[in-house]
mmCIF file of C-alpha atoms in Angstrom:
data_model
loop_
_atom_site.group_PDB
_atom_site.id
_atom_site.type_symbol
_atom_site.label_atom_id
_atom_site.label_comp_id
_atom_site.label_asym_id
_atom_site.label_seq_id
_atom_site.Cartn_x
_atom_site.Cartn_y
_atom_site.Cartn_z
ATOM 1 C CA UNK A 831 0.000 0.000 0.000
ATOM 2 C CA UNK A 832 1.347 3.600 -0.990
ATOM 3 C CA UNK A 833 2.996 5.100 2.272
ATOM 4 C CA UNK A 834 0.709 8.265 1.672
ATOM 5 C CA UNK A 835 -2.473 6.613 1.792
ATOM 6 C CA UNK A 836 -1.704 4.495 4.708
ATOM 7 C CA UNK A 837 -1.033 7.768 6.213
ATOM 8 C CA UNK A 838 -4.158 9.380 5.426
ATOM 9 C CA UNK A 839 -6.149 5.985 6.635
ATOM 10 C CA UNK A 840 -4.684 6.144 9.747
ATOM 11 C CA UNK A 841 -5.254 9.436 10.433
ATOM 12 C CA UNK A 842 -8.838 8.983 9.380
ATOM 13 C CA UNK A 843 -9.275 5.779 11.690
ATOM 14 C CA UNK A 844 -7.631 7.402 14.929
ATOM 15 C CA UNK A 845 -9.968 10.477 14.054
ATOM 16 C CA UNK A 846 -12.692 8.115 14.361
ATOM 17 C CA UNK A 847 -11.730 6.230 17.238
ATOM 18 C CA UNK A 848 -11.285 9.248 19.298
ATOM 19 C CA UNK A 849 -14.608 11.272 18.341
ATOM 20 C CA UNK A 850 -16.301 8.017 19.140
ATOM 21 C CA UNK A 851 -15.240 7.060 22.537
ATOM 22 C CA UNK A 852 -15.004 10.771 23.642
ATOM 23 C CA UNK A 853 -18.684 10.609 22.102
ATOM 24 C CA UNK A 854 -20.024 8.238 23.776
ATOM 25 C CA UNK A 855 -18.440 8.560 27.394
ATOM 26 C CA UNK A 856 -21.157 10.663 28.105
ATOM 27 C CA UNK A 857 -23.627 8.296 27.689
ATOM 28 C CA UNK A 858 -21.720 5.649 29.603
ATOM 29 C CA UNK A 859 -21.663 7.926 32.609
ATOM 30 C CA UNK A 860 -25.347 8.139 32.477
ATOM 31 C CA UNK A 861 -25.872 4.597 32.789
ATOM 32 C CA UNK A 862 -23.251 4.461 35.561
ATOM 33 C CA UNK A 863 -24.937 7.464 37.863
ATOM 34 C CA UNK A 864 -28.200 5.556 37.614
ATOM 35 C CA UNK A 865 -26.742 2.924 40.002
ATOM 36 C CA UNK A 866 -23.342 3.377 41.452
ATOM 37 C CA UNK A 867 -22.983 6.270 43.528
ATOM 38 C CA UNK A 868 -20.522 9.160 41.724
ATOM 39 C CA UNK A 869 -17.319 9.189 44.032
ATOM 40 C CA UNK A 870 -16.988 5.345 44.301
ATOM 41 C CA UNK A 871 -17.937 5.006 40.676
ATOM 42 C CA UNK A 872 -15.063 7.156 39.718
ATOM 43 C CA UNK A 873 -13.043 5.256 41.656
ATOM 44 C CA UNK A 874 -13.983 2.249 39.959
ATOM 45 C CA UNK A 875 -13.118 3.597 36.919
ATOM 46 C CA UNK A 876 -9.793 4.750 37.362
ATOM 47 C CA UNK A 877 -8.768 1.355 39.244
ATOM 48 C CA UNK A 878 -10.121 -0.155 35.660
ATOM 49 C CA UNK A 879 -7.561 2.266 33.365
ATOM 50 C CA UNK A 880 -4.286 2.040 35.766
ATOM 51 C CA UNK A 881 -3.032 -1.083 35.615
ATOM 52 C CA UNK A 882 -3.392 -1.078 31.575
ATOM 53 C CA UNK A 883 -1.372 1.970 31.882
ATOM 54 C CA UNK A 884 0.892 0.765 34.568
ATOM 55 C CA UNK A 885 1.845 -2.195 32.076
ATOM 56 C CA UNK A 886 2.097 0.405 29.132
ATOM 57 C CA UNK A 887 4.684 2.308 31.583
ATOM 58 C CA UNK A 888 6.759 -0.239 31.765
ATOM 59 C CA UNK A 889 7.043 -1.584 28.333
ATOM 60 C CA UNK A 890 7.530 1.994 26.890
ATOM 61 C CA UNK A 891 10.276 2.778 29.928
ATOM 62 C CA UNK A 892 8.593 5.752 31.024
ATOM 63 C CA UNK A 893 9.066 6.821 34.635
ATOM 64 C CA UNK A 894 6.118 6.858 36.819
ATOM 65 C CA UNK A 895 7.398 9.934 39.037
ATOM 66 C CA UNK A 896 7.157 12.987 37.937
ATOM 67 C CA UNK A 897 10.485 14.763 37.809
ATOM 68 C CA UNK A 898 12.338 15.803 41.296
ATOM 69 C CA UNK A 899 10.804 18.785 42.402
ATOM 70 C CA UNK A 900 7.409 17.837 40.687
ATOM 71 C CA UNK A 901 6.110 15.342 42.814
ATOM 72 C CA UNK A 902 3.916 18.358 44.751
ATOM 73 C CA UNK A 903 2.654 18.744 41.072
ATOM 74 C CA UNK A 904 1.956 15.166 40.678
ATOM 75 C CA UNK A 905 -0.258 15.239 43.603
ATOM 76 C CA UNK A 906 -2.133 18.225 42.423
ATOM 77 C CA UNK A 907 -2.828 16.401 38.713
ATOM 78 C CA UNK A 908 -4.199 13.359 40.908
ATOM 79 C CA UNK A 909 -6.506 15.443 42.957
ATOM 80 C CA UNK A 910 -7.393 18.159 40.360
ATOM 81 C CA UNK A 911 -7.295 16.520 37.478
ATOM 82 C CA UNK A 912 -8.422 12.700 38.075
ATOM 83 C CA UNK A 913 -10.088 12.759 41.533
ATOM 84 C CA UNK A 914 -12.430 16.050 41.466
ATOM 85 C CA UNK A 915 -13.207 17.207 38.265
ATOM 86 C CA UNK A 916 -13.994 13.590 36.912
ATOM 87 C CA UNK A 917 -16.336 12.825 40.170
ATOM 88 C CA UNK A 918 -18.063 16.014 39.368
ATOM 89 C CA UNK A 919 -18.825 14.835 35.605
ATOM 90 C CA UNK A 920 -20.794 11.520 37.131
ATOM 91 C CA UNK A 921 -22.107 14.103 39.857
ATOM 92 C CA UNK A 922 -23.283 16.289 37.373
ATOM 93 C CA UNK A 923 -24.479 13.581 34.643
ATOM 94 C CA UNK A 924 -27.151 12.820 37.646
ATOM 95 C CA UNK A 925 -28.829 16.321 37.025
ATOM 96 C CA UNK A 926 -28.652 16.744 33.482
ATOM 97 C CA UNK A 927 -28.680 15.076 30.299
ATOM 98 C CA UNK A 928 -25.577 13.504 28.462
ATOM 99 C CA UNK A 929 -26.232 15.972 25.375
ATOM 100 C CA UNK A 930 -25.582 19.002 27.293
ATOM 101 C CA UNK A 931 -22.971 17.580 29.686
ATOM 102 C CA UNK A 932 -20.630 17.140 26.223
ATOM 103 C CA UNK A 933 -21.416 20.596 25.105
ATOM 104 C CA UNK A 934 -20.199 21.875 28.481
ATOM 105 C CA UNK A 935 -17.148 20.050 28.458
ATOM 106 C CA UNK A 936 -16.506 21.238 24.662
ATOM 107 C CA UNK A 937 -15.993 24.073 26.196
ATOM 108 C CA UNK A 938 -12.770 23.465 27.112
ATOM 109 C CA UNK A 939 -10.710 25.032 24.334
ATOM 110 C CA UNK A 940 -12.451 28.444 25.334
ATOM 111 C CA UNK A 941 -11.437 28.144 29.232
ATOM 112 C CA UNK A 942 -8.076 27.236 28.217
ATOM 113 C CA UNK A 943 -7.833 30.524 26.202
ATOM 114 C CA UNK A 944 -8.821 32.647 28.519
ATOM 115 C CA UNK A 945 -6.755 31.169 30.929
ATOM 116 C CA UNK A 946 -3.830 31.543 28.618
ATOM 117 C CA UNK A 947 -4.652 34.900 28.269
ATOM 118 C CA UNK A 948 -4.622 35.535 32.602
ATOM 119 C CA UNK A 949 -2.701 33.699 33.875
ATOM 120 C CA UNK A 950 0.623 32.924 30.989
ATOM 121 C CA UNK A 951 0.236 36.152 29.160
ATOM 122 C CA UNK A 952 -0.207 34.497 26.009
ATOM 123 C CA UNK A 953 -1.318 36.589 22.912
ATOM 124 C CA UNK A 954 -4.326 35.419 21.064
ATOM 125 C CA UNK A 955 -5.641 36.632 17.486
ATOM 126 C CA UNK A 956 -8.538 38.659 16.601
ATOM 127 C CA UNK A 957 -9.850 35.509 15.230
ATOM 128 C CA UNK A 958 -9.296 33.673 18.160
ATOM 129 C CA UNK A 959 -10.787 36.296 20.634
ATOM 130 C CA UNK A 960 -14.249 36.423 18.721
ATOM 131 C CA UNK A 961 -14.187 32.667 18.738
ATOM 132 C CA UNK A 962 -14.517 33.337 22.314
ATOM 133 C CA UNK A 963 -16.808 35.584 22.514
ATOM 134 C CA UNK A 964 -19.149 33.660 19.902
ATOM 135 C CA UNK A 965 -18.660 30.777 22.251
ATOM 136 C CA UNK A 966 -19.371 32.435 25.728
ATOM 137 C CA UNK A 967 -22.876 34.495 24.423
ATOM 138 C CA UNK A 968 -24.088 31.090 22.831
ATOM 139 C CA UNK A 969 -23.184 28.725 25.584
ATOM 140 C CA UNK A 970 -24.998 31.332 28.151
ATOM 141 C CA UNK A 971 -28.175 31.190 25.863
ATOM 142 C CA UNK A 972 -27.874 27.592 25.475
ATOM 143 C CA UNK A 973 -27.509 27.099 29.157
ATOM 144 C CA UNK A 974 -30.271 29.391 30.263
ATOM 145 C CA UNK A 975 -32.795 27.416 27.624
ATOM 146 C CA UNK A 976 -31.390 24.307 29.125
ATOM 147 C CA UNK A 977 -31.918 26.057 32.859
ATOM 148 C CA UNK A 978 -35.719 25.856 32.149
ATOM 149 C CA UNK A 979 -36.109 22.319 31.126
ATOM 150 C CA UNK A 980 -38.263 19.855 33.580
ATOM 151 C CA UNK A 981 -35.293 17.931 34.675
ATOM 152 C CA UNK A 982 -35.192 18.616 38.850
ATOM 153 C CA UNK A 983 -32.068 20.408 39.636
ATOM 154 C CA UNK A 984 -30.291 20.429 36.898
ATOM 155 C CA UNK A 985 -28.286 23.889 37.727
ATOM 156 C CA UNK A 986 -26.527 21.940 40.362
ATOM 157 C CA UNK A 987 -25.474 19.538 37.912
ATOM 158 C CA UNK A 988 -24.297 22.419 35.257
ATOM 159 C CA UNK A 989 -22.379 24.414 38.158
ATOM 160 C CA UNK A 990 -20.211 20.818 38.771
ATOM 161 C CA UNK A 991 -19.820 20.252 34.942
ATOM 162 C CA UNK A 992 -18.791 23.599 34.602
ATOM 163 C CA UNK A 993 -16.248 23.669 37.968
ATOM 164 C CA UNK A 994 -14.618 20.011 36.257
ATOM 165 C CA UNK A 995 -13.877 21.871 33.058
ATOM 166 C CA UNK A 996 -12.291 24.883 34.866
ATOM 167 C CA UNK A 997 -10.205 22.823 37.003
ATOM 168 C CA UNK A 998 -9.144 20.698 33.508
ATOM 169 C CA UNK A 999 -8.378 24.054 32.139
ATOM 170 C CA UNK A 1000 -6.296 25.669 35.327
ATOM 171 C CA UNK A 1001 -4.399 22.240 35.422
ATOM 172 C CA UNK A 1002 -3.608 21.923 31.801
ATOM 173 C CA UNK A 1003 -2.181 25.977 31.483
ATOM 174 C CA UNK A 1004 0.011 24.825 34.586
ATOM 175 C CA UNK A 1005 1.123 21.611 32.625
ATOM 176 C CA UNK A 1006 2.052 24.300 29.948
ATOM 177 C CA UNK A 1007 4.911 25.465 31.922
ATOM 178 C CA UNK A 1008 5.607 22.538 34.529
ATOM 179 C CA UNK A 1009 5.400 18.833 32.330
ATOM 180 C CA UNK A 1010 7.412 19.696 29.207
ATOM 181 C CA UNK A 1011 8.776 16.238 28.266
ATOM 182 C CA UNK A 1012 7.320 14.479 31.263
ATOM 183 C CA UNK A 1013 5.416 11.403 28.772
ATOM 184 C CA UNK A 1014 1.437 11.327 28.465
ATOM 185 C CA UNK A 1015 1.762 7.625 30.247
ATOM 186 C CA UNK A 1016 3.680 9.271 33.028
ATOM 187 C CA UNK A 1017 1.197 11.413 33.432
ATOM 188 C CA UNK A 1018 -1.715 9.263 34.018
ATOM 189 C CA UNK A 1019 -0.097 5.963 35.110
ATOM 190 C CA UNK A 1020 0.101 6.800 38.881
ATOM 191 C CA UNK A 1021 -2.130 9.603 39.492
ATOM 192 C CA UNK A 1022 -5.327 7.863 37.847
ATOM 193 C CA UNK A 1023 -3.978 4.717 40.518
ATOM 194 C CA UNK A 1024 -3.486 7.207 43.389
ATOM 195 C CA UNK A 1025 -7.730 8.553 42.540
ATOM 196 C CA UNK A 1026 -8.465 5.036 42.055
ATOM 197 C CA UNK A 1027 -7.697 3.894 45.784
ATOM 198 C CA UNK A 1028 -8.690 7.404 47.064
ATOM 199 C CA UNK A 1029 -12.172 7.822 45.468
ATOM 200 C CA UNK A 1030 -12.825 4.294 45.768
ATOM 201 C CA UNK A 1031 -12.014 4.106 49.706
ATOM 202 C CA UNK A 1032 -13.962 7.333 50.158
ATOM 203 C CA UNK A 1033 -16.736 6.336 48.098
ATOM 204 C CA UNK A 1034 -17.444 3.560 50.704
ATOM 205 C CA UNK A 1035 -18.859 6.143 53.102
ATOM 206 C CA UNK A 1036 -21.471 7.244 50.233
ATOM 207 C CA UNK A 1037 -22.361 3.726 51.178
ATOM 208 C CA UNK A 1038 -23.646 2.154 47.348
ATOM 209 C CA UNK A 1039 -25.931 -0.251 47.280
ATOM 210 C CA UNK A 1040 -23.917 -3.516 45.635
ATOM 211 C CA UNK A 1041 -27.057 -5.670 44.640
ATOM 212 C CA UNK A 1042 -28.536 -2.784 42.453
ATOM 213 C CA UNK A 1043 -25.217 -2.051 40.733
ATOM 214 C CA UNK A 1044 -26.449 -3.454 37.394
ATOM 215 C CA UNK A 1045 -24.093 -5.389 34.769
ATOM 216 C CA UNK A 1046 -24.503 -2.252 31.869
ATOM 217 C CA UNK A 1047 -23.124 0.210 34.648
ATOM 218 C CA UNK A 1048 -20.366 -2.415 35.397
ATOM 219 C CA UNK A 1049 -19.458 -2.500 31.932
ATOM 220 C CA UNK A 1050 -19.635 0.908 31.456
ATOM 221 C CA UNK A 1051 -17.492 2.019 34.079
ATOM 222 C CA UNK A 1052 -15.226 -0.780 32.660
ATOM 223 C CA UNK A 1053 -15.465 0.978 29.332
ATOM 224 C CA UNK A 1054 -14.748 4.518 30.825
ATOM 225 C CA UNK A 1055 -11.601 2.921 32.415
ATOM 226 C CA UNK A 1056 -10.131 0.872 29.428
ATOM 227 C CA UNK A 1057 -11.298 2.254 26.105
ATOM 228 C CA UNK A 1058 -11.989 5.745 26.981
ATOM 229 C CA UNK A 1059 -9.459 6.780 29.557
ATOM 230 C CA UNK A 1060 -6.429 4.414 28.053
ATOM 231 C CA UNK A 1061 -7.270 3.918 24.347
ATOM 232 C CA UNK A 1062 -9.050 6.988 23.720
ATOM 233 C CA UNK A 1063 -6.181 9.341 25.191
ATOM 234 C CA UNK A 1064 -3.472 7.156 23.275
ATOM 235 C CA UNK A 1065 -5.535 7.498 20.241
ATOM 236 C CA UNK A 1066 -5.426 11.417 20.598
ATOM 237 C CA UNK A 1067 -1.651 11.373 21.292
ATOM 238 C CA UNK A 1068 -1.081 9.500 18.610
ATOM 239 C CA UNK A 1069 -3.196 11.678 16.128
ATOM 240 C CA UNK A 1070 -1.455 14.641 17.137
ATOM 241 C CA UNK A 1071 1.880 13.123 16.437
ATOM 242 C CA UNK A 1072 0.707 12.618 12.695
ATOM 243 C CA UNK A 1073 -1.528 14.975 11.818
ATOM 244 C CA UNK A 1074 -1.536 19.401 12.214
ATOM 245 C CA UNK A 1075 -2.747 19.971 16.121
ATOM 246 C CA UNK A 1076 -5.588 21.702 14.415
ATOM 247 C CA UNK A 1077 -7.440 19.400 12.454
ATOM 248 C CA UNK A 1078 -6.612 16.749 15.964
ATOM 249 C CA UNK A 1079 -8.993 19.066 18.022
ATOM 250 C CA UNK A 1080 -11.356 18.845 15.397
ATOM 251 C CA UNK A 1081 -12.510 16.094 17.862
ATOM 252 C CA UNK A 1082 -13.896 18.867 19.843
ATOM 253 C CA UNK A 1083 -16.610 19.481 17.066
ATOM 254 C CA UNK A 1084 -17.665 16.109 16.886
ATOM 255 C CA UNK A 1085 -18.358 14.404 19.492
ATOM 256 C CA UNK A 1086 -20.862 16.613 21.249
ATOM 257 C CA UNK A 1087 -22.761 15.709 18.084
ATOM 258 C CA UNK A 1088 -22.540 11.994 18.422
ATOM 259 C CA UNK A 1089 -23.443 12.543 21.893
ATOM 260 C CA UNK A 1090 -26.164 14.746 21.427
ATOM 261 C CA UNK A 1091 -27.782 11.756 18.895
ATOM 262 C CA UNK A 1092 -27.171 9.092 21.187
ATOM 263 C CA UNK A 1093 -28.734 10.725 23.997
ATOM 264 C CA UNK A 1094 -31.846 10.916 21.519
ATOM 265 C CA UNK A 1095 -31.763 7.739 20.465
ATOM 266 C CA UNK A 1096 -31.059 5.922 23.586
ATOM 267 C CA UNK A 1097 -32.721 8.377 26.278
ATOM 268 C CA UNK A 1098 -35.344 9.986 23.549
ATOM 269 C CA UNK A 1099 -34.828 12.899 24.964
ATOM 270 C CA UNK A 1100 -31.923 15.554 24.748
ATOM 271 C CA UNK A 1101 -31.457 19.371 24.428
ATOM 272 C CA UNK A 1102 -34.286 21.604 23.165
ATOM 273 C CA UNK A 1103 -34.595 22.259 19.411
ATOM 274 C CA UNK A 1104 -33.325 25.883 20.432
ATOM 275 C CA UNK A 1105 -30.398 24.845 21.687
ATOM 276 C CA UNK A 1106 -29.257 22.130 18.827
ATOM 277 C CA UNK A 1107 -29.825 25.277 16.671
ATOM 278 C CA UNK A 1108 -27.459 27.318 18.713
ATOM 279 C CA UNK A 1109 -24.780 24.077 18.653
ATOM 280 C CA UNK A 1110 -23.904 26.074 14.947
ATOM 281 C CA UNK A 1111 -22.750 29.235 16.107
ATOM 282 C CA UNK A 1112 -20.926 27.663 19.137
ATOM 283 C CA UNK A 1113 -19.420 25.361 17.346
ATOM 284 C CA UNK A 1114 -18.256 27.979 14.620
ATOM 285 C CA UNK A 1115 -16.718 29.981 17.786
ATOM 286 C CA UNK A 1116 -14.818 26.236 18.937
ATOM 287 C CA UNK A 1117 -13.199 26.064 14.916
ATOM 288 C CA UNK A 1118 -12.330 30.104 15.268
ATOM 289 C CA UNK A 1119 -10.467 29.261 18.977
ATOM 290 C CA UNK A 1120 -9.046 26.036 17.629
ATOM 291 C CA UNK A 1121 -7.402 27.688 14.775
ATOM 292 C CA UNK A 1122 -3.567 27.966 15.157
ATOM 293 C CA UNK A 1123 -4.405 26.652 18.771
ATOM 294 C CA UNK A 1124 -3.791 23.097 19.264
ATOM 295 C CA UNK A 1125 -5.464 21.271 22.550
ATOM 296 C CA UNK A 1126 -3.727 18.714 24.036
ATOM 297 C CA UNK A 1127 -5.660 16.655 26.740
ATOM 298 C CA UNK A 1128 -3.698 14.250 28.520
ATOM 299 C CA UNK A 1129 -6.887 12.700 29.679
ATOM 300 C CA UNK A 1130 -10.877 12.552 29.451
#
């Protein structure tokens, strides 16, 4: 096969792969939060992704300490990146539905921006600033349509989407200065173990019910742990080492989409017809931040 289009195909099946399991994690954590209380549930998850990426460590050499001085750092990416802001996804999945729970946490090019911006100094373009704006007015509208949907408290559950993403954001402009050339393995290798034990032990005391846990939310905290949080990080890694940065965070455009169907199709319900409407113009604001500024997740 010509080198070029073997290229392109795997470019185009690692595309795929990622928009799909970052798709349909959302869903996933909806069936989870219907049984398994959010803090042990987490746990359970990350317990499922780090010995896959303990073994992956090893074979690939990479250290699972963070450099000397860094281990203070290390703690902070288990607690702040792992341990809170993923318990407050399932916590917030609980009041609101899976479609708007992505579009929140597509957000996250825009909060890395502006915290860019604050906090490094960075310079952004005139494109790249009315991305942001375009992004902030139609997430607000979006959110206050959402606000007045039936679903019973479903603020609380936006306020701890939206806290997860800013603590993703704050982490990964710190990572910006503090883990150039630590390895994406080394990065989530111990820290998802070190959440794994913690939310897991702590979770006890939110004592969950073991006979209801059913066997999808089993699986689907299996598949948060393995294919999502290992394969689909690896995937996006690996796409950025192939491809422009820019067209990798397409990802960011897609799948809120594929979970905004799902939701439909599995839940029959979703966002209001308002608000899928608005998905254009936010979306447009996403490709205008995304432009000459590549994302780099080292998790989801």
């Amino acid at each position: 096969m010509n080198r070029k289009i073997y290229h392109n195909l795997l470019i185009i099946g690692l595309f795929i792969t990622v928009c799909l399991t970052w798709g349909t994690t959302w869903i996933a954590m909806k069936i989870i939060v219907s049984t398994v209380p959010p803090v042990f549930a987490t746990g359970l998850r990350f317990l499922c992704a780090a010995p896959l990426l303990l073994i992956l460590a090893y074979y690939k050499k990479a250290p699972l300490l963070f450099p000397s001085g860094q281990f203070g750092f290390q703690l902070c990416v288990t607690l702040f990146y792992f341990a809170i802001p993923f318990t407050l996804m399932l916590y917030g999945e609980r009041y609101t539905s899976s479609g708007l729970a992505s579009i929140i946490f597509a957000t996250m090019p825009a909060a890395v921006l502006t915290l860019s911006l604050i906090i490094l100094r960075e310079r952004a373009t005139v494109r790249q600033i009315l991305g942001l704006a375009i992004s902030i007015v139609t997430l607000s509208i979006i959110l206050w349509y959402e606000g007045h949907s039936s679903i019973q408290n479903q603020r609380y559950g936006i306020i701890a989407l939206l806290i997860a993403v800013l603590m993703h954001a704050v982490m990964y402009v710190q990572c910006k200065k503090r883990c150039v050339g630590i390895s994406i393995l080394s990065y989530n290798a111990l820290p998802s173990l070190g959440a794994g034990i913690l939310l897991t032990t702590l979770g006890l005391s939110e004592s969950p019910n073991f006979h209801a846990f059913t066997l999808q939310s089993l699986l689907s905290i299996s598949y948060l742990g393995i294919v999502a949080g290992v394969g689909g990080v690896l995937a996006y890694f690996a796409l950025q080492q192939i491809t422009q940065p820019f067209k990798a965070s397409l990802v960011f455009m897609i799948f809120p989409i594929i979970a905004v169907i799902l939701d439909n199709i599995i839940n029959g319900s979703s966002i209001s017809y308002q608000s899928i409407i608005l998905l254009i113009p936010f979306l447009l604001g996403m490709i205008l931040i995304l432009h000459r500024y590549p994302q780099r997740p080292n998790a989801l």
